[in-house]
mmCIF file of C-alpha atoms in Angstrom:
data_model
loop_
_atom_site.group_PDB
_atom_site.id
_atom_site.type_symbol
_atom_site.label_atom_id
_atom_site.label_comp_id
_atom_site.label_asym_id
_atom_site.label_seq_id
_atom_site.Cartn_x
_atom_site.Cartn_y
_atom_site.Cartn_z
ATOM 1 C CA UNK R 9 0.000 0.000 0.000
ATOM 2 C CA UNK R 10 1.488 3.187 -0.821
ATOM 3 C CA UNK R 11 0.291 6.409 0.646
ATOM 4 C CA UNK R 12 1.736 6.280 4.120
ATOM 5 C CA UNK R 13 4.907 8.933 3.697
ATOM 6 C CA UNK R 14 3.842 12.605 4.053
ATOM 7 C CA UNK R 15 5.955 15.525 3.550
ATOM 8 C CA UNK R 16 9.681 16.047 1.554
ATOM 9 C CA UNK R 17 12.146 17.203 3.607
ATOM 10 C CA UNK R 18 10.702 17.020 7.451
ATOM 11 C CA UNK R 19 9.184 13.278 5.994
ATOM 12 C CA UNK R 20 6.535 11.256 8.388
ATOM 13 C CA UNK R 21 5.879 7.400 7.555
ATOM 14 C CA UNK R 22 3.376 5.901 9.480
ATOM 15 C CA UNK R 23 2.504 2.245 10.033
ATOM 16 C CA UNK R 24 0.543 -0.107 11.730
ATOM 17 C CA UNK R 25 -3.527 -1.446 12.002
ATOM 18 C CA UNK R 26 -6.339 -0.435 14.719
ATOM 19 C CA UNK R 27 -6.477 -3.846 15.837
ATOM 20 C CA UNK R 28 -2.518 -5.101 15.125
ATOM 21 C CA UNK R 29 0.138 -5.098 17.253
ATOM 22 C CA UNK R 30 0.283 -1.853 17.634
ATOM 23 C CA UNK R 31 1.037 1.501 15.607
ATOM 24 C CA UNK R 32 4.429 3.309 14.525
ATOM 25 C CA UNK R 33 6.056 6.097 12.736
ATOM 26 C CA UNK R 34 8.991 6.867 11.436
ATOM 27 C CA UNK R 35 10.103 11.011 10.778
ATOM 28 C CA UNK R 36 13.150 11.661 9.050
ATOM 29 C CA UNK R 37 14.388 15.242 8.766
ATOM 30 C CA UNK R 38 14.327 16.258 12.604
ATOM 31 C CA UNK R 39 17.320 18.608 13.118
ATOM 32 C CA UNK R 40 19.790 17.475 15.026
ATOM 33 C CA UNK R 41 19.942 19.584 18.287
ATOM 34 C CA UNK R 42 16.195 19.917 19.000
ATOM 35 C CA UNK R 43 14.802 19.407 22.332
ATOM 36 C CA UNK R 44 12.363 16.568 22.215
ATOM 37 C CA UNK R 45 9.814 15.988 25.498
ATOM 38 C CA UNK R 46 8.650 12.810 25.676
ATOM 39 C CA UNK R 47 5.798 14.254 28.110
ATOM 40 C CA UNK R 48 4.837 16.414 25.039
ATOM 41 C CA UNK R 49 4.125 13.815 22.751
ATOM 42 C CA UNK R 50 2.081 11.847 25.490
ATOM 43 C CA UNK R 51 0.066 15.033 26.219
ATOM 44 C CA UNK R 52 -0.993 14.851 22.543
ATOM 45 C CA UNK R 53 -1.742 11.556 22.281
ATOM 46 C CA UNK R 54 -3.579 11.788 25.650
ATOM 47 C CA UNK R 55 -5.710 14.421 23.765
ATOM 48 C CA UNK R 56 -6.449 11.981 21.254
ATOM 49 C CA UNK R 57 -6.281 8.404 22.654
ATOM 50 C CA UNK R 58 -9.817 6.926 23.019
ATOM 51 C CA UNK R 59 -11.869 6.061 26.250
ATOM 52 C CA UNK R 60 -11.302 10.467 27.395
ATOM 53 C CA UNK R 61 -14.852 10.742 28.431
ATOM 54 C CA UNK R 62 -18.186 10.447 28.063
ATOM 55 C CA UNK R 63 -18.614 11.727 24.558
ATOM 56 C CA UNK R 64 -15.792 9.102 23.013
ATOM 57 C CA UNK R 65 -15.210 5.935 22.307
ATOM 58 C CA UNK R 66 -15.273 3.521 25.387
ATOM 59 C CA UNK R 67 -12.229 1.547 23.903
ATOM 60 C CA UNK R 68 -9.506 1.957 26.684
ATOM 61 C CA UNK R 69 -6.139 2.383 25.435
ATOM 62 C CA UNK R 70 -3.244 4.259 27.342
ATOM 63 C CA UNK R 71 -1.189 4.693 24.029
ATOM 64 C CA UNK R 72 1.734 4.961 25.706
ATOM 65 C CA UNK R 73 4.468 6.529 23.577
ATOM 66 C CA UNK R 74 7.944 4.853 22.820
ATOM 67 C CA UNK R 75 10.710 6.707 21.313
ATOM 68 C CA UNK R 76 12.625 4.095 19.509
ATOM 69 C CA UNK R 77 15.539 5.734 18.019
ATOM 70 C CA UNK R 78 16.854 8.956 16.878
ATOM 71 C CA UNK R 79 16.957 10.628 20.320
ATOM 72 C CA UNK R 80 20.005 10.809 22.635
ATOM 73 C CA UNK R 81 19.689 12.462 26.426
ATOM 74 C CA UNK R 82 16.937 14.185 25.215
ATOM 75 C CA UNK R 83 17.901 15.479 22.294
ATOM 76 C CA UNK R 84 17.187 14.858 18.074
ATOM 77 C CA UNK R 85 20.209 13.619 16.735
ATOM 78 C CA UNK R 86 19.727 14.377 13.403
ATOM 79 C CA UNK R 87 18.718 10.179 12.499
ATOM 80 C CA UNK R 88 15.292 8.864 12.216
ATOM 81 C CA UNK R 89 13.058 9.095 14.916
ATOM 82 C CA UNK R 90 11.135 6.028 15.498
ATOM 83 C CA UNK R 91 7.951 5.792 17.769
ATOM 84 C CA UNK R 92 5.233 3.553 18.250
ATOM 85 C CA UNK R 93 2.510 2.847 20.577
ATOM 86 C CA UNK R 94 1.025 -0.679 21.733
ATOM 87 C CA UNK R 95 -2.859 -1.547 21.187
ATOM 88 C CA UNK R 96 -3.649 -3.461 24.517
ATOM 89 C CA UNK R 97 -7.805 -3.403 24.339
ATOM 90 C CA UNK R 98 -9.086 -4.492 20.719
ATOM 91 C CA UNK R 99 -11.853 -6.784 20.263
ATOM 92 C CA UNK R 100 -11.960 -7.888 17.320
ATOM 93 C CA UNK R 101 -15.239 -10.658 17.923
ATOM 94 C CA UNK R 102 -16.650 -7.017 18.146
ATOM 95 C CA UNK R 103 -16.166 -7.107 13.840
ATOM 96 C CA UNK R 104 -16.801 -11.017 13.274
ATOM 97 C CA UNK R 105 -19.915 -10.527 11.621
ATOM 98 C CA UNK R 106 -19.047 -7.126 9.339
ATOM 99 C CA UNK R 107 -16.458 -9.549 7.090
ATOM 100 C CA UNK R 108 -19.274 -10.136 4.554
ATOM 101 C CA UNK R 109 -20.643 -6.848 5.007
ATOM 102 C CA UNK R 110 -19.687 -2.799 3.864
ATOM 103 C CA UNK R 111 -20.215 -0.796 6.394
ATOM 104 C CA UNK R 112 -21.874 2.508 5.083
ATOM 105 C CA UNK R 113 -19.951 5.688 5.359
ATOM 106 C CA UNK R 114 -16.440 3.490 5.447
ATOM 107 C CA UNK R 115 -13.965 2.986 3.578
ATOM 108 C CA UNK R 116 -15.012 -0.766 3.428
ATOM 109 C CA UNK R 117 -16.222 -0.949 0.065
ATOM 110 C CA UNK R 118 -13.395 1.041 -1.612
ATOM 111 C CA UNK R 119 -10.610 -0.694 -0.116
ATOM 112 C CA UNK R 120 -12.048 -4.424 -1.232
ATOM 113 C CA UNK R 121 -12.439 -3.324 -4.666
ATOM 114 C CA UNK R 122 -8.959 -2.142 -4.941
ATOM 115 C CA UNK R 123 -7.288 -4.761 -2.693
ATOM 116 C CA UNK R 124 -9.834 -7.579 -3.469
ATOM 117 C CA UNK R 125 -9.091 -8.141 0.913
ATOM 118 C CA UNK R 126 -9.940 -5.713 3.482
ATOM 119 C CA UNK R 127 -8.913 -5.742 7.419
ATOM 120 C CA UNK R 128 -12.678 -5.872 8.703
ATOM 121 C CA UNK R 129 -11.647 -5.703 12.260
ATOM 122 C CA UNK R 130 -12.141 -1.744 12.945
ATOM 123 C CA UNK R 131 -11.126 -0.821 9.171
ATOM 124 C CA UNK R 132 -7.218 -1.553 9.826
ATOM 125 C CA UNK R 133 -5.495 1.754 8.007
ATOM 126 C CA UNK R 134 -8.652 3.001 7.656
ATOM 127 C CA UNK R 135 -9.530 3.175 10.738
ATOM 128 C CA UNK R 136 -9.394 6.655 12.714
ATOM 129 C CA UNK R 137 -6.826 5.349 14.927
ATOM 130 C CA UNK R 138 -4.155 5.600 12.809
ATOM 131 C CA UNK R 139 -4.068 9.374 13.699
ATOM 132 C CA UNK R 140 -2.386 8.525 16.887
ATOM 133 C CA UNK R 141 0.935 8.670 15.053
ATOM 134 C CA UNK R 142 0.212 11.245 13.059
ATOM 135 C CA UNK R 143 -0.567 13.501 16.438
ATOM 136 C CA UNK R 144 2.751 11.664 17.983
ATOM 137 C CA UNK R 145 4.994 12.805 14.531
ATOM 138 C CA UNK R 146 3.014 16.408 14.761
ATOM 139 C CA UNK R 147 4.159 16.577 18.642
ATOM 140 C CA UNK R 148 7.909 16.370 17.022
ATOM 141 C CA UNK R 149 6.983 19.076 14.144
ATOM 142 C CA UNK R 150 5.560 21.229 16.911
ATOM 143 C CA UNK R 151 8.858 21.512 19.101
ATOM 144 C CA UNK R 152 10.661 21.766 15.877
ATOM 145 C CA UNK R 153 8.662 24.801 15.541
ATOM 146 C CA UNK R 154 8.900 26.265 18.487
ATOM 147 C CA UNK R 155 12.382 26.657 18.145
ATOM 148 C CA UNK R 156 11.597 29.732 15.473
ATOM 149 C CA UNK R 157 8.606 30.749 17.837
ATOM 150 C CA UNK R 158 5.743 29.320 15.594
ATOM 151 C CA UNK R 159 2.573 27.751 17.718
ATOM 152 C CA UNK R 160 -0.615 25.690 16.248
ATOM 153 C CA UNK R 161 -3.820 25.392 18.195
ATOM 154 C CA UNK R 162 -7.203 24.497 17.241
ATOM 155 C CA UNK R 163 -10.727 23.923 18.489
ATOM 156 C CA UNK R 164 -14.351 22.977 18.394
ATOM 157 C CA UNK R 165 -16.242 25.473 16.469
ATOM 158 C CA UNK R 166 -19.103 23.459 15.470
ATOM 159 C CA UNK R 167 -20.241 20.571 17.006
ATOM 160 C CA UNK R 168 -23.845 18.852 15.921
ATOM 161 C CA UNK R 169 -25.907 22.308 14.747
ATOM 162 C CA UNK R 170 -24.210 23.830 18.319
ATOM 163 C CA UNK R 171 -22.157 27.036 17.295
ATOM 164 C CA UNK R 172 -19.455 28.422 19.525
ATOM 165 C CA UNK R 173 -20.457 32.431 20.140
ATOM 166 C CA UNK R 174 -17.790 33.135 21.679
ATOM 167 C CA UNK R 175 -13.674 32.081 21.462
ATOM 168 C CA UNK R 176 -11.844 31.720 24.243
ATOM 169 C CA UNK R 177 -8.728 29.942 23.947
ATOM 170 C CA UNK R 178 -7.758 29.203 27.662
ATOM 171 C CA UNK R 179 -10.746 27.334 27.978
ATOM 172 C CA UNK R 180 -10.647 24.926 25.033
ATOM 173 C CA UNK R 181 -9.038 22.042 27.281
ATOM 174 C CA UNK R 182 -11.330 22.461 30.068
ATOM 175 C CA UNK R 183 -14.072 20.890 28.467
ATOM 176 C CA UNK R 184 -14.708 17.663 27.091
ATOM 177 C CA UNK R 185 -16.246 19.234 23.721
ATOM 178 C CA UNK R 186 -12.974 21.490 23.336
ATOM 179 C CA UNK R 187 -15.006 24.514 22.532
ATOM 180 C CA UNK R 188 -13.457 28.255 23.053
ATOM 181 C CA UNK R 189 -16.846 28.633 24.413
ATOM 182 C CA UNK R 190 -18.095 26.918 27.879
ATOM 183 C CA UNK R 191 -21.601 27.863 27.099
ATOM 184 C CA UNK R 192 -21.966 26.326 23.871
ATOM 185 C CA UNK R 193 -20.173 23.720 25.205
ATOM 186 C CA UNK R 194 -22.860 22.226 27.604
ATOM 187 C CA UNK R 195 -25.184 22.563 24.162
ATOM 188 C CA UNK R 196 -22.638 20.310 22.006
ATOM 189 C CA UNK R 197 -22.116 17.983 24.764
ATOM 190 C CA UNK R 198 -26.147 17.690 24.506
ATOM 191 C CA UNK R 199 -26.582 17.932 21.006
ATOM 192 C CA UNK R 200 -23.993 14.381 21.492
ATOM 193 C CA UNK R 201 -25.486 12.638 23.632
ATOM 194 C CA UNK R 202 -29.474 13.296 22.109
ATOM 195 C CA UNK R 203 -27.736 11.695 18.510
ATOM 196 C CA UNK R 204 -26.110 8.603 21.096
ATOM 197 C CA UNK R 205 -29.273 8.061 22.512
ATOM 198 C CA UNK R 206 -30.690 7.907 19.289
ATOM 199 C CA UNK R 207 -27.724 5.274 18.189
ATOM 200 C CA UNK R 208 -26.794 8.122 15.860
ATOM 201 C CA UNK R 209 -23.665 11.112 15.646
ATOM 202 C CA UNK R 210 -23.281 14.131 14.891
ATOM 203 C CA UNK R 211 -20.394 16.280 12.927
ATOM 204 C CA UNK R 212 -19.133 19.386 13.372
ATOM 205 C CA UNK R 213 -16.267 22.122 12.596
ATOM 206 C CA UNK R 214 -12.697 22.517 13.816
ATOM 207 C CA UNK R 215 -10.973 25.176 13.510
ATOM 208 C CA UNK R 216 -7.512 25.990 13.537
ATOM 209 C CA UNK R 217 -4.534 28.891 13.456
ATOM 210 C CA UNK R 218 -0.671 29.114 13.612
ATOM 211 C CA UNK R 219 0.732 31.801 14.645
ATOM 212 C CA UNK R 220 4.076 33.380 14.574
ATOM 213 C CA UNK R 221 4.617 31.867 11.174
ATOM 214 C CA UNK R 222 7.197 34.583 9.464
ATOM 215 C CA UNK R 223 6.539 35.541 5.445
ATOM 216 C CA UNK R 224 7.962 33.361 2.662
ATOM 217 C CA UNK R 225 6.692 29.669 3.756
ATOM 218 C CA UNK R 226 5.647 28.017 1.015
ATOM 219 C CA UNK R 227 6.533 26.997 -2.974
ATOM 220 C CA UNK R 228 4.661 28.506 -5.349
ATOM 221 C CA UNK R 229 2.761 26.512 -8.273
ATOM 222 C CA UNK R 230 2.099 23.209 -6.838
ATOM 223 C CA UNK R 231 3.361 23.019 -3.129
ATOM 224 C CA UNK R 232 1.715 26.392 -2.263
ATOM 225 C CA UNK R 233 1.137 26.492 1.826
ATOM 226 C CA UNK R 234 -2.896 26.300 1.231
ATOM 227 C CA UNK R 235 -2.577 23.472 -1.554
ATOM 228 C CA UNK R 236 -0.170 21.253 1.008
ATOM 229 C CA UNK R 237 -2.469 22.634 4.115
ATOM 230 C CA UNK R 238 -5.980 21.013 1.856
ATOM 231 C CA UNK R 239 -3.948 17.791 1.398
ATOM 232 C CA UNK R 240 -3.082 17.104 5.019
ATOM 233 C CA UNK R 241 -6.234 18.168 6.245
ATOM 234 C CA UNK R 242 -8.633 16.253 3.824
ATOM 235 C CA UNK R 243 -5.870 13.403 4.636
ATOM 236 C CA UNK R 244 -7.531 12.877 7.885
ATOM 237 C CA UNK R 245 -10.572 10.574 7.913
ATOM 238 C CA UNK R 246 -14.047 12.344 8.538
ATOM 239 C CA UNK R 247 -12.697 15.447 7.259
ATOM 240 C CA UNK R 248 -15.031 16.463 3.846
ATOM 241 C CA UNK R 249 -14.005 20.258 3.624
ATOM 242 C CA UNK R 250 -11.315 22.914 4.005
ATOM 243 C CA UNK R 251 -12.189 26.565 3.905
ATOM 244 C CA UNK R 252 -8.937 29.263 4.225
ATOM 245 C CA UNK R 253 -9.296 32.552 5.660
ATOM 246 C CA UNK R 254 -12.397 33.950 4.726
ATOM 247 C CA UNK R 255 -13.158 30.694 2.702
ATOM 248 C CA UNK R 256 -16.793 30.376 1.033
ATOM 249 C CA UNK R 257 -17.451 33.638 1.818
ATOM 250 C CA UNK R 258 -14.811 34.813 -0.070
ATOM 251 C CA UNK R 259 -17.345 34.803 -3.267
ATOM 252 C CA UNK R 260 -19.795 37.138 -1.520
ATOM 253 C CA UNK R 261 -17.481 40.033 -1.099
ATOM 254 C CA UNK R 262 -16.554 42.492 -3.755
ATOM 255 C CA UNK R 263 -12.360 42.822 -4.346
ATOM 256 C CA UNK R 264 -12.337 46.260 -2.566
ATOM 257 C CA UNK R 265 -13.897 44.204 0.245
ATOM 258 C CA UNK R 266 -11.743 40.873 0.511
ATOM 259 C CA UNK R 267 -8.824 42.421 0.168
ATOM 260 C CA UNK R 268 -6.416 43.535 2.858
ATOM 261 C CA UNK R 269 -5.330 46.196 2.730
ATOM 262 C CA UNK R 270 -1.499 46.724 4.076
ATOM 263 C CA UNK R 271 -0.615 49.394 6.260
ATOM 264 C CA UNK R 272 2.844 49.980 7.911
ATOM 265 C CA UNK R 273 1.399 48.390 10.950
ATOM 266 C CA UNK R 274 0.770 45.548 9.131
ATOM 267 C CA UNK R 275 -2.555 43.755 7.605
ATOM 268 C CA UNK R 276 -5.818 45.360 8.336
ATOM 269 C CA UNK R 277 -8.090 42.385 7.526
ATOM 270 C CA UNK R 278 -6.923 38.382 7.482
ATOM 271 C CA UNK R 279 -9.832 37.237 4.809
ATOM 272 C CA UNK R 280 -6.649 35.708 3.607
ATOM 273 C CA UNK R 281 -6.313 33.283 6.002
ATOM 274 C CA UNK R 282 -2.719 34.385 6.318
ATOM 275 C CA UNK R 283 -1.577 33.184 3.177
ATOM 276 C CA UNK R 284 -1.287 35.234 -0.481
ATOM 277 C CA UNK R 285 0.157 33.547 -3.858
ATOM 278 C CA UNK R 286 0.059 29.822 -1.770
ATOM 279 C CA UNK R 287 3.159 31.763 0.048
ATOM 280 C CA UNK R 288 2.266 33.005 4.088
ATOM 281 C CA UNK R 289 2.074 36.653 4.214
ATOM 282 C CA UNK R 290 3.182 37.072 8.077
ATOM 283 C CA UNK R 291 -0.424 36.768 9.794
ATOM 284 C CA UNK R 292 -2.398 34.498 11.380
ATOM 285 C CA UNK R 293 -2.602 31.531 9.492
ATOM 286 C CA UNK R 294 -6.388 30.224 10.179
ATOM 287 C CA UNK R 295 -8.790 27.332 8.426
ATOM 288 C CA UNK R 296 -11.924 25.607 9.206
ATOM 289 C CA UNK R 297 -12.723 21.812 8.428
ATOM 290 C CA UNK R 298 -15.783 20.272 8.250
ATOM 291 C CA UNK R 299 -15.674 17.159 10.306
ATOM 292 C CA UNK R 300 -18.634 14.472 8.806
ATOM 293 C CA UNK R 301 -21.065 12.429 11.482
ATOM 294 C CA UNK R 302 -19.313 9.496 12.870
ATOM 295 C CA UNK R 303 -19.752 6.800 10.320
ATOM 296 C CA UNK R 304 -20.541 3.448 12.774
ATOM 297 C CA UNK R 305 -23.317 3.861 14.359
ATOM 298 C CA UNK R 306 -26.099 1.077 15.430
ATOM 299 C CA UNK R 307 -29.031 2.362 13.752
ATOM 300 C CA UNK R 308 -30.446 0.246 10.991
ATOM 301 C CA UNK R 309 -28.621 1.227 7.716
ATOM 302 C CA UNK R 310 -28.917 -0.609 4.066
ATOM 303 C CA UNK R 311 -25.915 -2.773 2.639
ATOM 304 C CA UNK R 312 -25.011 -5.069 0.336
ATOM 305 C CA UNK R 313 -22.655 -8.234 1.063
ATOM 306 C CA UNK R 314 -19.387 -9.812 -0.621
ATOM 307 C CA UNK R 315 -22.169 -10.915 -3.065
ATOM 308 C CA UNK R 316 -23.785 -7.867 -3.680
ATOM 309 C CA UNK R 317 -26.737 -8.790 -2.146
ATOM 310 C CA UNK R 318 -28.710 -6.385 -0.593
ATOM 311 C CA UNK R 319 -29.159 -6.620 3.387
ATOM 312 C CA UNK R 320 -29.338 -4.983 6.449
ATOM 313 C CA UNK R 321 -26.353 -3.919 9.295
ATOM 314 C CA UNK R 322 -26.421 -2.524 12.412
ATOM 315 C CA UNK R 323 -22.495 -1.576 13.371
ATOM 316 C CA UNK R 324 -22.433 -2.306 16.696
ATOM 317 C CA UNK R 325 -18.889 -2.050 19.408
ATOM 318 C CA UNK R 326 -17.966 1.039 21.124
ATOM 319 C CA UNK R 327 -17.399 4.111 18.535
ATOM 320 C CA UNK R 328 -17.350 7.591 19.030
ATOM 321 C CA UNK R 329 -20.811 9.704 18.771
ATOM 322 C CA UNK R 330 -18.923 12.413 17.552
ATOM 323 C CA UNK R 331 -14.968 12.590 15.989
ATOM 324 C CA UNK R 332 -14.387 16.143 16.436
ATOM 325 C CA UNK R 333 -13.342 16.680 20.368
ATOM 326 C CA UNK R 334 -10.309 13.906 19.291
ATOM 327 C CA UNK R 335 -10.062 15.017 15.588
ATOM 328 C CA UNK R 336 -8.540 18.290 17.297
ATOM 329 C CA UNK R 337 -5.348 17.281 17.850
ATOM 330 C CA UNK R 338 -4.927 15.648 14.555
ATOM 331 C CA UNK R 339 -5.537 18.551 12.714
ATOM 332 C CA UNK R 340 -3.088 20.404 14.550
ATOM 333 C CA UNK R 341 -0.647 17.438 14.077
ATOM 334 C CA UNK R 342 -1.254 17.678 10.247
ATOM 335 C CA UNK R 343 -0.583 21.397 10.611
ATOM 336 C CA UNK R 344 2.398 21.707 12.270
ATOM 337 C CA UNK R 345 3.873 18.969 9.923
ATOM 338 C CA UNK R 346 3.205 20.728 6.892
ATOM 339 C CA UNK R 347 4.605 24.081 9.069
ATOM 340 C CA UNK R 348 7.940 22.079 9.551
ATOM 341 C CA UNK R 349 8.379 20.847 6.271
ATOM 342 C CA UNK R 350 7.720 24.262 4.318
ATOM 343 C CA UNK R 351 10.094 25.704 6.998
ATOM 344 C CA UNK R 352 13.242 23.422 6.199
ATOM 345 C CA UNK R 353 12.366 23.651 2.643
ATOM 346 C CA UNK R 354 12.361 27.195 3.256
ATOM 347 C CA UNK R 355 15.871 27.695 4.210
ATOM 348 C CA UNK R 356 17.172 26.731 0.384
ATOM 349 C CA UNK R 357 14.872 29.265 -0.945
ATOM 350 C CA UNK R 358 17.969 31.889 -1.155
ATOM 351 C CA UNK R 359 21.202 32.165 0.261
#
């Protein structure tokens, strides 16, 4: 299977199935010299890692970090940087009976066509927890980044109809929704459970900014910071949109309008999300991504079989109601590795 390397010169490979072993990744590219916190990375995965409350999955799995190789007292030492995490709580009886069956809204279907054999048990790559080494790899790009004072964070806008009305960024971790808003928050958390008790889910909207990211990341024409930003982000399962800056309402403003205007102080609008000719322009870089409903759930739904009979399927187990609280993370993962990788590739730009 190819598709599992991401990036050119700070380069992620991730492998490993939901109910393997376990899960790894390999990131060549890490300057040598860079403080790595092990602590760091488990916070991340922590943020991520299933069973976190009573809106997620009840799988239970620590997903305990181990840094394999390419650190030395602490410290990147320029080689690859190995990590992986065990899976300690699958059940795979859970999937016995989905072998003959596509589930609807997975990637089931697609990946028997093109394989002609599919890993039933939880979707294997497909399956949502294969993010956990893209958040551990995005844990690495983050310190990497903080060494030229660049920071990612993202949140819950959206969550099942629920908007947030307010953003307030010191209180995104304080609730189990990770909205900047503790009001909306109780709604989403509602709006959650109503779809759970209805063996339903819900989607909703993350959004996301970097800041501190200096002018000149990105390579124009094909690897422009927005194009490579689109591909990481729609790279995540779930994720069916992408909207930079002022995004789709872009269209509804007049030139003079979406524009922004430059003044010695700097920008006086962002509708640019922070980035101008697929190069950053020194602001805010900000996005949105629309985050579908949780594909399993344990209403009825209509299938087909192996056969392509028509049938009936109720996915049953213990799935998330809603993917966005632990999509968070990931999106900032895929963020700050497509951050560290323009940034290398950035120093050959001139001399």
């Amino acid at each position: 299977m190819s598709g599992n390397t991401f990036g050119e010169l700070f380069r992620v490979t991730t492998f490993g199935e939901s109910h393997g072993p376990g899960l790894g990744v390999i990131i060549d590219g890490v300057p040598a010299g860079v403080k790595i916190d092990e602590a760091l990375v488990q916070r991340d995965l922590d943020r991520r890692r299933p069973g976190q409350s009573k809106v997620s999955t009840m799988r239970k799995e620590p997903d305990r970090v181990e840094i394999l190789s390419g650190v030395f007292e602490g410290v990147s030492t320029g080689t690859s940087l190995a990590m992986v995490i065990r899976n300690t709580d699958q059940r795979s009886q859970d999937y016995g009976r989905l072998a003959e069956l596509f589930r609807p809204g997975h990637a089931d279907l697609g990946f028997f066509k093109k394989y002609g054999v599919r890993d039933y048990r939880g979707g294997g790559r497909s399956s949502g927890r294969e993010t956990s080494m893209r958040v551990a790899a995005g844990a690495v790009a983050k310190m990497v980044l903080a060494t030229m004072g660049v920071s990612v964070r993202a949140c819950s806008m959206m969550i099942g109809g629920v908007y947030a009305e307010t953003v307030d960024w010191s209180v995104v971790e304080e609730n189990i929704v990770r909205s900047p808003d503790l009001a909306a928050a109780e709604k989403m958390v509602a709006a959650i459970r109503a779809a759970q008790a209805d063996r339903d889910s819900v989607g909703g909207i993350i959004c996301c900014e970097a800041h501190g990211v200096p002018a000149g990341w990105g390579e124009p024409v094909f690897d422009k910071l927005d194009a490579l930003l689109a591909h990481a982000i729609l790279s995540i399962g779930g994720i069916k949109g992408i909207e930079i800056g002022a995004g789709f309402e872009a269209p509804k403003k007049r030139g003079s309008e979406n524009n922004d205007s430059i003044l010695p102080s700097g920008f006086a609008s962002n509708h640019a999300g922070g980035i101008l000719g697929g190069i950053s322009n020194g602001d805010v870089i900000t996005f949105r991504a629309a985050m579908k409903p949780t594909s399993s759930i344990a209403k009825k739904q209509h299938t087909i079989d192996k056969e392509g009979n028509a049938t009936e399927i109720e996915v049953l187990g213990r799935h998330d109601p809603c993917l966005v609280p632990r999509a968070v993370p990931v999106v900032e993962a895929m963020t700050a590795l497509v951050l560290a990788d323009l940034a290398l590739r950035n120093r050959a730009a001139r001399i």
